[in-house]
Amino acid sequence: MKSDLNDFFYFAEIVRHGGFAAAGRTLREPKSKLSRRVAALEARLGLRLIERTSRRFRVTEIGQAFYERCRLIMTEMEQAESLVAQAKSEPQGRIRFSCPTGMIEEISDAVSGFLARYPKVRLQLVAVDRAVDLIAERVDVALRIRTALVGDAALTMRALGNSTRILVAAPGLAGRLQDIDDLSSVPTLSTSDEDAICEWYLQTDGGRSHIARHEPRLGCADFAAVRQAAVAGLGVALLPDHLCRQALDQGELVRVLPEWRGLHGIVHLVFTTRHGLTPAVRALIDHLATVRFR
């Protein structure tokens, strides 16, 4: 049986307006046409949906149940059209975007490019080193790095790439490190600003592991500042590989004890829903997906 959604629409409007005449006036369609369409629908279904005489209009019990389903179909169609219209509209309005402080430099060019591309968007960048509550703090999108993507029924995630922390130092200091135990004899730099002994959890691809406990010479949550201190020869740092890429390429830093590394991290975005995103938020998510992470 081939269905015609137009007939579903006409039937739903007739029931909603309480009769053929009223529906015809609203739809600007002849009453006779609506009557023919409903009759054809009933013939295809093999059931009477509406009891009608010259004096009476009554929706049957099955007709009422069928109407509820038709109404849901119409709602879904309207939402589908709305999504298309929304996708075609120009991104605009405010976005609250949360990002770890250590990743600000990595995404700064992408953020600038996004704002230049969409001049009607206002971006509020929330730099914070904790997992924000997207709903309570009214955050539209958050950038996170985790060793695993842990599911949350209230959140949607989109992976962007990988991040691995590596040990780096200036060339002059790197020669002093021949073995993992040598870390205890050189100054270190930490990306934690807490006044405490730090621990680096290190491992090799071969399955070896090591916890390096140290009292850093510099502790700072700003990854760029720690990297600059490492370039200046002030100590060994454990930093995300993508933040050291340029300094390594230029010879300002070298990777020390290259068989050792920190835990792998997955760089990803989290947001509350995939459906119903504003054009601005969807555009930001798609734009951030162009950032290159190794």
PDB file of C-alpha atoms in Angstrom:
ATOM      1  CA  MET A   1       0.000   0.000   0.000  1.00  0.00           C
ATOM      2  CA  LYS A   2       1.547   3.267  -1.114  1.00  0.00           C
ATOM      3  CA  SER A   3       0.967   6.124   1.307  1.00  0.00           C
ATOM      4  CA  ASP A   4       0.695   9.796   0.435  1.00  0.00           C
ATOM      5  CA  LEU A   5       1.915  12.128   3.178  1.00  0.00           C
ATOM      6  CA  ASN A   6      -0.274  14.879   1.748  1.00  0.00           C
ATOM      7  CA  ASP A   7      -3.321  12.822   2.697  1.00  0.00           C
ATOM      8  CA  PHE A   8      -1.959  12.438   6.212  1.00  0.00           C
ATOM      9  CA  PHE A   9      -1.538  16.191   6.363  1.00  0.00           C
ATOM     10  CA  TYR A  10      -5.027  16.939   5.083  1.00  0.00           C
ATOM     11  CA  PHE A  11      -6.575  14.444   7.496  1.00  0.00           C
ATOM     12  CA  ALA A  12      -4.680  15.888  10.466  1.00  0.00           C
ATOM     13  CA  GLU A  13      -5.744  19.432   9.579  1.00  0.00           C
ATOM     14  CA  ILE A  14      -9.388  18.393   9.186  1.00  0.00           C
ATOM     15  CA  VAL A  15      -9.404  16.792  12.622  1.00  0.00           C
ATOM     16  CA  ARG A  16      -7.478  19.676  14.184  1.00  0.00           C
ATOM     17  CA  HIS A  17      -9.957  22.261  12.849  1.00  0.00           C
ATOM     18  CA  GLY A  18     -13.011  20.140  13.597  1.00  0.00           C
ATOM     19  CA  GLY A  19     -14.386  19.748  10.092  1.00  0.00           C
ATOM     20  CA  PHE A  20     -13.866  19.945   6.355  1.00  0.00           C
ATOM     21  CA  ALA A  21     -15.179  23.475   5.937  1.00  0.00           C
ATOM     22  CA  ALA A  22     -13.007  24.973   8.668  1.00  0.00           C
ATOM     23  CA  ALA A  23      -9.915  23.145   7.414  1.00  0.00           C
ATOM     24  CA  GLY A  24     -10.669  24.221   3.848  1.00  0.00           C
ATOM     25  CA  ARG A  25     -10.808  27.883   4.857  1.00  0.00           C
ATOM     26  CA  THR A  26      -7.492  27.632   6.707  1.00  0.00           C
ATOM     27  CA  LEU A  27      -5.740  25.702   3.947  1.00  0.00           C
ATOM     28  CA  ARG A  28      -7.500  27.614   1.168  1.00  0.00           C
ATOM     29  CA  GLU A  29      -8.524  24.347  -0.394  1.00  0.00           C
ATOM     30  CA  PRO A  30     -12.038  23.367  -1.625  1.00  0.00           C
ATOM     31  CA  LYS A  31     -14.034  21.320   0.848  1.00  0.00           C
ATOM     32  CA  SER A  32     -14.774  18.819  -1.906  1.00  0.00           C
ATOM     33  CA  LYS A  33     -11.077  18.214  -2.491  1.00  0.00           C
ATOM     34  CA  LEU A  34     -10.451  17.505   1.196  1.00  0.00           C
ATOM     35  CA  SER A  35     -13.392  15.113   1.273  1.00  0.00           C
ATOM     36  CA  ARG A  36     -12.035  13.208  -1.737  1.00  0.00           C
ATOM     37  CA  ARG A  37      -8.559  12.952  -0.235  1.00  0.00           C
ATOM     38  CA  VAL A  38      -9.844  11.583   3.063  1.00  0.00           C
ATOM     39  CA  ALA A  39     -12.102   9.129   1.248  1.00  0.00           C
ATOM     40  CA  ALA A  40      -9.118   7.902  -0.791  1.00  0.00           C
ATOM     41  CA  LEU A  41      -7.074   7.551   2.411  1.00  0.00           C
ATOM     42  CA  GLU A  42      -9.834   5.540   4.083  1.00  0.00           C
ATOM     43  CA  ALA A  43     -10.094   3.327   1.018  1.00  0.00           C
ATOM     44  CA  ARG A  44      -6.376   2.571   1.105  1.00  0.00           C
ATOM     45  CA  LEU A  45      -6.469   1.848   4.833  1.00  0.00           C
ATOM     46  CA  GLY A  46      -9.710  -0.123   4.652  1.00  0.00           C
ATOM     47  CA  LEU A  47     -11.106   1.689   7.716  1.00  0.00           C
ATOM     48  CA  ARG A  48     -13.458   4.585   8.386  1.00  0.00           C
ATOM     49  CA  LEU A  49     -11.601   7.432  10.073  1.00  0.00           C
ATOM     50  CA  ILE A  50     -14.361  10.029  10.125  1.00  0.00           C
ATOM     51  CA  GLU A  51     -18.125   9.546  10.425  1.00  0.00           C
ATOM     52  CA  ARG A  52     -19.695  12.363   8.424  1.00  0.00           C
ATOM     53  CA  THR A  53     -23.177  13.341   7.356  1.00  0.00           C
ATOM     54  CA  SER A  54     -24.666  16.676   6.362  1.00  0.00           C
ATOM     55  CA  ARG A  55     -25.230  17.409  10.055  1.00  0.00           C
ATOM     56  CA  ARG A  56     -22.542  15.460  11.878  1.00  0.00           C
ATOM     57  CA  PHE A  57     -18.734  15.227  11.985  1.00  0.00           C
ATOM     58  CA  ARG A  58     -17.217  12.641  14.307  1.00  0.00           C
ATOM     59  CA  VAL A  59     -13.745  11.139  14.392  1.00  0.00           C
ATOM     60  CA  THR A  60     -13.832   7.401  14.991  1.00  0.00           C
ATOM     61  CA  GLU A  61     -11.819   5.761  17.734  1.00  0.00           C
ATOM     62  CA  ILE A  62      -9.247   4.438  15.262  1.00  0.00           C
ATOM     63  CA  GLY A  63      -9.379   7.785  13.483  1.00  0.00           C
ATOM     64  CA  GLN A  64      -8.380   9.560  16.701  1.00  0.00           C
ATOM     65  CA  ALA A  65      -5.455   7.186  17.227  1.00  0.00           C
ATOM     66  CA  PHE A  66      -4.442   7.631  13.585  1.00  0.00           C
ATOM     67  CA  TYR A  67      -4.633  11.418  14.007  1.00  0.00           C
ATOM     68  CA  GLU A  68      -2.183  11.322  16.927  1.00  0.00           C
ATOM     69  CA  ARG A  69       0.311   9.456  14.732  1.00  0.00           C
ATOM     70  CA  CYS A  70      -0.243  11.850  11.847  1.00  0.00           C
ATOM     71  CA  ARG A  71       0.379  14.773  14.181  1.00  0.00           C
ATOM     72  CA  LEU A  72       3.710  13.273  15.212  1.00  0.00           C
ATOM     73  CA  ILE A  73       4.656  12.805  11.562  1.00  0.00           C
ATOM     74  CA  MET A  74       3.827  16.441  10.819  1.00  0.00           C
ATOM     75  CA  THR A  75       5.892  17.579  13.812  1.00  0.00           C
ATOM     76  CA  GLU A  76       8.891  15.551  12.645  1.00  0.00           C
ATOM     77  CA  MET A  77       8.560  17.016   9.143  1.00  0.00           C
ATOM     78  CA  GLU A  78       8.476  20.538  10.544  1.00  0.00           C
ATOM     79  CA  GLN A  79      11.558  19.843  12.649  1.00  0.00           C
ATOM     80  CA  ALA A  80      13.371  18.386   9.640  1.00  0.00           C
ATOM     81  CA  GLU A  81      12.632  21.509   7.621  1.00  0.00           C
ATOM     82  CA  SER A  82      13.670  23.675  10.562  1.00  0.00           C
ATOM     83  CA  LEU A  83      17.043  21.922  10.775  1.00  0.00           C
ATOM     84  CA  VAL A  84      17.668  22.559   7.094  1.00  0.00           C
ATOM     85  CA  ALA A  85      16.670  26.198   7.409  1.00  0.00           C
ATOM     86  CA  GLN A  86      18.851  26.579  10.485  1.00  0.00           C
ATOM     87  CA  ALA A  87      21.832  25.009   8.753  1.00  0.00           C
ATOM     88  CA  LYS A  88      21.443  27.480   5.899  1.00  0.00           C
ATOM     89  CA  SER A  89      21.244  30.519   8.152  1.00  0.00           C
ATOM     90  CA  GLU A  90      24.327  32.594   8.913  1.00  0.00           C
ATOM     91  CA  PRO A  91      26.089  31.740  12.206  1.00  0.00           C
ATOM     92  CA  GLN A  92      25.608  34.516  14.738  1.00  0.00           C
ATOM     93  CA  GLY A  93      25.215  35.144  18.448  1.00  0.00           C
ATOM     94  CA  ARG A  94      27.309  34.295  21.494  1.00  0.00           C
ATOM     95  CA  ILE A  95      29.165  31.034  22.154  1.00  0.00           C
ATOM     96  CA  ARG A  96      30.679  30.030  25.495  1.00  0.00           C
ATOM     97  CA  PHE A  97      33.659  27.784  24.806  1.00  0.00           C
ATOM     98  CA  SER A  98      35.668  26.128  27.581  1.00  0.00           C
ATOM     99  CA  CYS A  99      39.306  25.153  27.049  1.00  0.00           C
ATOM    100  CA  PRO A 100      42.195  24.069  29.319  1.00  0.00           C
ATOM    101  CA  THR A 101      44.700  26.870  29.836  1.00  0.00           C
ATOM    102  CA  GLY A 102      47.473  24.732  28.390  1.00  0.00           C
ATOM    103  CA  MET A 103      45.620  24.395  25.089  1.00  0.00           C
ATOM    104  CA  ILE A 104      44.890  28.076  24.515  1.00  0.00           C
ATOM    105  CA  GLU A 105      48.008  28.640  22.426  1.00  0.00           C
ATOM    106  CA  GLU A 106      47.340  25.510  20.372  1.00  0.00           C
ATOM    107  CA  ILE A 107      43.893  26.671  19.289  1.00  0.00           C
ATOM    108  CA  SER A 108      44.485  30.446  19.179  1.00  0.00           C
ATOM    109  CA  ASP A 109      44.995  30.572  15.405  1.00  0.00           C
ATOM    110  CA  ALA A 110      41.894  28.447  14.826  1.00  0.00           C
ATOM    111  CA  VAL A 111      39.829  30.717  17.081  1.00  0.00           C
ATOM    112  CA  SER A 112      41.052  33.837  15.289  1.00  0.00           C
ATOM    113  CA  GLY A 113      40.298  32.261  11.927  1.00  0.00           C
ATOM    114  CA  PHE A 114      36.814  31.275  13.086  1.00  0.00           C
ATOM    115  CA  LEU A 115      35.957  34.791  14.261  1.00  0.00           C
ATOM    116  CA  ALA A 116      37.302  36.298  11.034  1.00  0.00           C
ATOM    117  CA  ARG A 117      35.157  33.910   9.008  1.00  0.00           C
ATOM    118  CA  TYR A 118      31.980  34.535  11.017  1.00  0.00           C
ATOM    119  CA  PRO A 119      31.894  38.256  11.928  1.00  0.00           C
ATOM    120  CA  LYS A 120      28.468  38.034  13.611  1.00  0.00           C
ATOM    121  CA  VAL A 121      29.640  35.497  16.201  1.00  0.00           C
ATOM    122  CA  ARG A 122      30.770  36.577  19.684  1.00  0.00           C
ATOM    123  CA  LEU A 123      33.026  34.036  21.399  1.00  0.00           C
ATOM    124  CA  GLN A 124      33.525  33.878  25.154  1.00  0.00           C
ATOM    125  CA  LEU A 125      36.573  31.710  25.824  1.00  0.00           C
ATOM    126  CA  VAL A 126      36.543  30.205  29.310  1.00  0.00           C
ATOM    127  CA  ALA A 127      40.104  29.112  30.158  1.00  0.00           C
ATOM    128  CA  VAL A 128      39.909  26.682  33.059  1.00  0.00           C
ATOM    129  CA  ASP A 129      41.743  23.518  34.085  1.00  0.00           C
ATOM    130  CA  ARG A 130      38.785  21.489  35.317  1.00  0.00           C
ATOM    131  CA  ALA A 131      35.853  19.660  33.799  1.00  0.00           C
ATOM    132  CA  VAL A 132      33.151  22.300  33.562  1.00  0.00           C
ATOM    133  CA  ASP A 133      29.470  21.469  34.020  1.00  0.00           C
ATOM    134  CA  LEU A 134      28.201  22.431  30.585  1.00  0.00           C
ATOM    135  CA  ILE A 135      24.582  22.836  31.637  1.00  0.00           C
ATOM    136  CA  ALA A 136      25.091  24.554  34.992  1.00  0.00           C
ATOM    137  CA  GLU A 137      27.772  26.899  33.648  1.00  0.00           C
ATOM    138  CA  ARG A 138      25.995  27.576  30.345  1.00  0.00           C
ATOM    139  CA  VAL A 139      28.946  26.320  28.279  1.00  0.00           C
ATOM    140  CA  ASP A 140      28.092  25.425  24.675  1.00  0.00           C
ATOM    141  CA  VAL A 141      31.274  23.499  23.809  1.00  0.00           C
ATOM    142  CA  ALA A 142      34.217  22.294  25.903  1.00  0.00           C
ATOM    143  CA  LEU A 143      37.634  21.069  24.774  1.00  0.00           C
ATOM    144  CA  ARG A 144      39.001  18.230  26.881  1.00  0.00           C
ATOM    145  CA  ILE A 145      41.905  15.789  26.932  1.00  0.00           C
ATOM    146  CA  ARG A 146      41.306  12.404  28.525  1.00  0.00           C
ATOM    147  CA  THR A 147      43.052   9.039  28.378  1.00  0.00           C
ATOM    148  CA  ALA A 148      39.700   7.511  27.375  1.00  0.00           C
ATOM    149  CA  LEU A 149      36.379   8.788  26.094  1.00  0.00           C
ATOM    150  CA  VAL A 150      34.078   8.025  28.989  1.00  0.00           C
ATOM    151  CA  GLY A 151      30.455   8.127  27.874  1.00  0.00           C
ATOM    152  CA  ASP A 152      27.930  10.454  29.476  1.00  0.00           C
ATOM    153  CA  ALA A 153      24.299  10.157  28.468  1.00  0.00           C
ATOM    154  CA  ALA A 154      23.897  13.927  28.749  1.00  0.00           C
ATOM    155  CA  LEU A 155      26.852  14.783  26.512  1.00  0.00           C
ATOM    156  CA  THR A 156      27.930  14.245  22.923  1.00  0.00           C
ATOM    157  CA  MET A 157      31.631  13.901  22.086  1.00  0.00           C
ATOM    158  CA  ARG A 158      33.666  14.487  18.951  1.00  0.00           C
ATOM    159  CA  ALA A 159      37.293  13.336  18.882  1.00  0.00           C
ATOM    160  CA  LEU A 160      39.795  15.725  17.283  1.00  0.00           C
ATOM    161  CA  GLY A 161      43.080  13.906  17.636  1.00  0.00           C
ATOM    162  CA  ASN A 162      45.657  12.523  20.053  1.00  0.00           C
ATOM    163  CA  SER A 163      48.041  14.122  22.504  1.00  0.00           C
ATOM    164  CA  THR A 164      51.000  12.469  24.201  1.00  0.00           C
ATOM    165  CA  ARG A 165      53.243  14.083  26.792  1.00  0.00           C
ATOM    166  CA  ILE A 166      56.948  13.741  26.100  1.00  0.00           C
ATOM    167  CA  LEU A 167      60.091  14.665  28.018  1.00  0.00           C
ATOM    168  CA  VAL A 168      61.894  17.653  26.497  1.00  0.00           C
ATOM    169  CA  ALA A 169      64.826  19.838  27.416  1.00  0.00           C
ATOM    170  CA  ALA A 170      67.252  22.302  25.890  1.00  0.00           C
ATOM    171  CA  PRO A 171      70.152  20.612  24.030  1.00  0.00           C
ATOM    172  CA  GLY A 172      72.664  21.602  26.714  1.00  0.00           C
ATOM    173  CA  LEU A 173      70.714  19.861  29.450  1.00  0.00           C
ATOM    174  CA  ALA A 174      69.600  16.851  27.431  1.00  0.00           C
ATOM    175  CA  GLY A 175      73.111  15.304  27.461  1.00  0.00           C
ATOM    176  CA  ARG A 176      72.886  14.791  31.213  1.00  0.00           C
ATOM    177  CA  LEU A 177      70.076  12.277  30.839  1.00  0.00           C
ATOM    178  CA  GLN A 178      71.096   8.766  29.865  1.00  0.00           C
ATOM    179  CA  ASP A 179      68.663   6.723  31.960  1.00  0.00           C
ATOM    180  CA  ILE A 180      65.253   7.230  33.541  1.00  0.00           C
ATOM    181  CA  ASP A 181      66.835   7.396  37.006  1.00  0.00           C
ATOM    182  CA  ASP A 182      68.831  10.461  35.890  1.00  0.00           C
ATOM    183  CA  LEU A 183      65.638  12.534  36.150  1.00  0.00           C
ATOM    184  CA  SER A 184      66.279  12.812  39.874  1.00  0.00           C
ATOM    185  CA  SER A 185      69.574  14.633  39.245  1.00  0.00           C
ATOM    186  CA  VAL A 186      68.340  17.418  36.933  1.00  0.00           C
ATOM    187  CA  PRO A 187      65.993  20.379  37.508  1.00  0.00           C
ATOM    188  CA  THR A 188      62.426  19.876  36.352  1.00  0.00           C
ATOM    189  CA  LEU A 189      59.572  22.074  35.197  1.00  0.00           C
ATOM    190  CA  SER A 190      55.931  21.259  35.955  1.00  0.00           C
ATOM    191  CA  THR A 191      52.625  22.256  34.413  1.00  0.00           C
ATOM    192  CA  SER A 192      51.042  22.168  37.865  1.00  0.00           C
ATOM    193  CA  ASP A 193      50.933  25.320  39.960  1.00  0.00           C
ATOM    194  CA  GLU A 194      50.336  23.450  43.213  1.00  0.00           C
ATOM    195  CA  ASP A 195      52.990  23.789  45.908  1.00  0.00           C
ATOM    196  CA  ALA A 196      53.799  20.112  46.303  1.00  0.00           C
ATOM    197  CA  ILE A 197      55.993  17.262  45.165  1.00  0.00           C
ATOM    198  CA  CYS A 198      54.973  16.314  41.614  1.00  0.00           C
ATOM    199  CA  GLU A 199      54.688  12.878  40.072  1.00  0.00           C
ATOM    200  CA  TRP A 200      55.164  12.020  36.426  1.00  0.00           C
ATOM    201  CA  TYR A 201      53.619   8.735  35.328  1.00  0.00           C
ATOM    202  CA  LEU A 202      55.836   7.462  32.528  1.00  0.00           C
ATOM    203  CA  GLN A 203      55.753   4.338  30.393  1.00  0.00           C
ATOM    204  CA  THR A 204      57.340   2.743  27.363  1.00  0.00           C
ATOM    205  CA  ASP A 205      55.763   1.034  24.395  1.00  0.00           C
ATOM    206  CA  GLY A 206      57.329  -2.165  25.701  1.00  0.00           C
ATOM    207  CA  GLY A 207      55.233  -2.081  28.865  1.00  0.00           C
ATOM    208  CA  ARG A 208      57.729  -0.665  31.367  1.00  0.00           C
ATOM    209  CA  SER A 209      56.452   1.993  33.764  1.00  0.00           C
ATOM    210  CA  HIS A 210      58.044   4.507  36.110  1.00  0.00           C
ATOM    211  CA  ILE A 211      56.815   7.167  38.525  1.00  0.00           C
ATOM    212  CA  ALA A 212      59.199  10.119  38.654  1.00  0.00           C
ATOM    213  CA  ARG A 213      58.716  12.066  41.903  1.00  0.00           C
ATOM    214  CA  HIS A 214      60.295  15.499  41.815  1.00  0.00           C
ATOM    215  CA  GLU A 215      60.177  18.990  43.242  1.00  0.00           C
ATOM    216  CA  PRO A 216      59.987  21.258  40.184  1.00  0.00           C
ATOM    217  CA  ARG A 217      62.070  24.374  39.880  1.00  0.00           C
ATOM    218  CA  LEU A 218      59.107  26.022  38.144  1.00  0.00           C
ATOM    219  CA  GLY A 219      55.439  25.109  38.415  1.00  0.00           C
ATOM    220  CA  CYS A 220      53.019  26.882  36.114  1.00  0.00           C
ATOM    221  CA  ALA A 221      49.677  25.952  34.551  1.00  0.00           C
ATOM    222  CA  ASP A 222      50.560  27.938  31.431  1.00  0.00           C
ATOM    223  CA  PHE A 223      52.078  25.352  29.106  1.00  0.00           C
ATOM    224  CA  ALA A 224      53.688  28.020  26.919  1.00  0.00           C
ATOM    225  CA  ALA A 225      55.548  29.468  29.900  1.00  0.00           C
ATOM    226  CA  VAL A 226      56.838  26.033  30.880  1.00  0.00           C
ATOM    227  CA  ARG A 227      57.943  25.373  27.313  1.00  0.00           C
ATOM    228  CA  GLN A 228      59.794  28.693  27.196  1.00  0.00           C
ATOM    229  CA  ALA A 229      61.547  27.869  30.466  1.00  0.00           C
ATOM    230  CA  ALA A 230      62.615  24.540  28.964  1.00  0.00           C
ATOM    231  CA  VAL A 231      63.976  26.328  25.883  1.00  0.00           C
ATOM    232  CA  ALA A 232      65.944  28.597  28.230  1.00  0.00           C
ATOM    233  CA  GLY A 233      67.615  25.528  29.725  1.00  0.00           C
ATOM    234  CA  LEU A 234      65.982  25.811  33.140  1.00  0.00           C
ATOM    235  CA  GLY A 235      64.890  22.188  33.373  1.00  0.00           C
ATOM    236  CA  VAL A 236      63.262  19.103  31.885  1.00  0.00           C
ATOM    237  CA  ALA A 237      59.553  19.367  31.118  1.00  0.00           C
ATOM    238  CA  LEU A 238      56.828  16.830  30.375  1.00  0.00           C
ATOM    239  CA  LEU A 239      54.717  18.540  27.722  1.00  0.00           C
ATOM    240  CA  PRO A 240      52.168  17.596  25.044  1.00  0.00           C
ATOM    241  CA  ASP A 241      54.000  16.685  21.862  1.00  0.00           C
ATOM    242  CA  HIS A 242      51.979  19.019  19.641  1.00  0.00           C
ATOM    243  CA  LEU A 243      52.930  22.018  21.808  1.00  0.00           C
ATOM    244  CA  CYS A 244      56.620  21.248  21.324  1.00  0.00           C
ATOM    245  CA  ARG A 245      56.499  20.566  17.600  1.00  0.00           C
ATOM    246  CA  GLN A 246      57.952  23.879  16.408  1.00  0.00           C
ATOM    247  CA  ALA A 247      60.624  24.088  19.129  1.00  0.00           C
ATOM    248  CA  LEU A 248      61.725  20.540  18.318  1.00  0.00           C
ATOM    249  CA  ASP A 249      61.834  21.254  14.590  1.00  0.00           C
ATOM    250  CA  GLN A 250      63.947  24.363  15.181  1.00  0.00           C
ATOM    251  CA  GLY A 251      66.335  22.592  17.547  1.00  0.00           C
ATOM    252  CA  GLU A 252      65.411  24.753  20.551  1.00  0.00           C
ATOM    253  CA  LEU A 253      64.299  21.613  22.357  1.00  0.00           C
ATOM    254  CA  VAL A 254      65.231  17.972  22.029  1.00  0.00           C
ATOM    255  CA  ARG A 255      63.336  14.961  23.209  1.00  0.00           C
ATOM    256  CA  VAL A 256      65.104  13.260  26.093  1.00  0.00           C
ATOM    257  CA  LEU A 257      64.744   9.596  27.028  1.00  0.00           C
ATOM    258  CA  PRO A 258      62.584   9.170  23.899  1.00  0.00           C
ATOM    259  CA  GLU A 259      61.559   5.632  24.801  1.00  0.00           C
ATOM    260  CA  TRP A 260      59.640   7.093  27.761  1.00  0.00           C
ATOM    261  CA  ARG A 261      56.438   9.065  27.485  1.00  0.00           C
ATOM    262  CA  GLY A 262      53.420  10.104  29.479  1.00  0.00           C
ATOM    263  CA  LEU A 263      49.954   8.676  28.959  1.00  0.00           C
ATOM    264  CA  HIS A 264      48.242   9.056  25.608  1.00  0.00           C
ATOM    265  CA  GLY A 265      45.426  11.582  25.654  1.00  0.00           C
ATOM    266  CA  ILE A 266      42.436  11.991  23.340  1.00  0.00           C
ATOM    267  CA  VAL A 267      41.709  15.588  22.401  1.00  0.00           C
ATOM    268  CA  HIS A 268      37.961  15.953  22.002  1.00  0.00           C
ATOM    269  CA  LEU A 269      35.017  18.306  22.160  1.00  0.00           C
ATOM    270  CA  VAL A 270      31.972  17.773  24.342  1.00  0.00           C
ATOM    271  CA  PHE A 271      28.585  19.433  23.912  1.00  0.00           C
ATOM    272  CA  THR A 272      25.117  18.757  25.223  1.00  0.00           C
ATOM    273  CA  THR A 273      23.373  17.594  22.069  1.00  0.00           C
ATOM    274  CA  ARG A 274      24.028  16.861  18.420  1.00  0.00           C
ATOM    275  CA  HIS A 275      20.511  17.888  17.395  1.00  0.00           C
ATOM    276  CA  GLY A 276      19.274  21.430  17.573  1.00  0.00           C
ATOM    277  CA  LEU A 277      22.717  23.055  17.734  1.00  0.00           C
ATOM    278  CA  THR A 278      22.705  26.680  16.689  1.00  0.00           C
ATOM    279  CA  PRO A 279      24.495  27.380  13.390  1.00  0.00           C
ATOM    280  CA  ALA A 280      27.205  29.251  15.323  1.00  0.00           C
ATOM    281  CA  VAL A 281      27.974  26.345  17.675  1.00  0.00           C
ATOM    282  CA  ARG A 282      27.905  23.809  14.863  1.00  0.00           C
ATOM    283  CA  ALA A 283      30.257  26.015  12.821  1.00  0.00           C
ATOM    284  CA  LEU A 284      32.696  26.273  15.753  1.00  0.00           C
ATOM    285  CA  ILE A 285      32.736  22.493  16.225  1.00  0.00           C
ATOM    286  CA  ASP A 286      33.398  21.919  12.534  1.00  0.00           C
ATOM    287  CA  HIS A 287      36.078  24.616  12.482  1.00  0.00           C
ATOM    288  CA  LEU A 288      37.943  23.224  15.512  1.00  0.00           C
ATOM    289  CA  ALA A 289      37.975  19.833  13.820  1.00  0.00           C
ATOM    290  CA  THR A 290      40.485  21.316  11.350  1.00  0.00           C
ATOM    291  CA  VAL A 291      43.109  21.848  14.080  1.00  0.00           C
ATOM    292  CA  ARG A 292      45.960  19.390  13.576  1.00  0.00           C
ATOM    293  CA  PHE A 293      46.766  17.153  16.522  1.00  0.00           C
ATOM    294  CA  ARG A 294      49.195  14.263  16.261  1.00  0.00           C
TER     295      ARG A 294
END
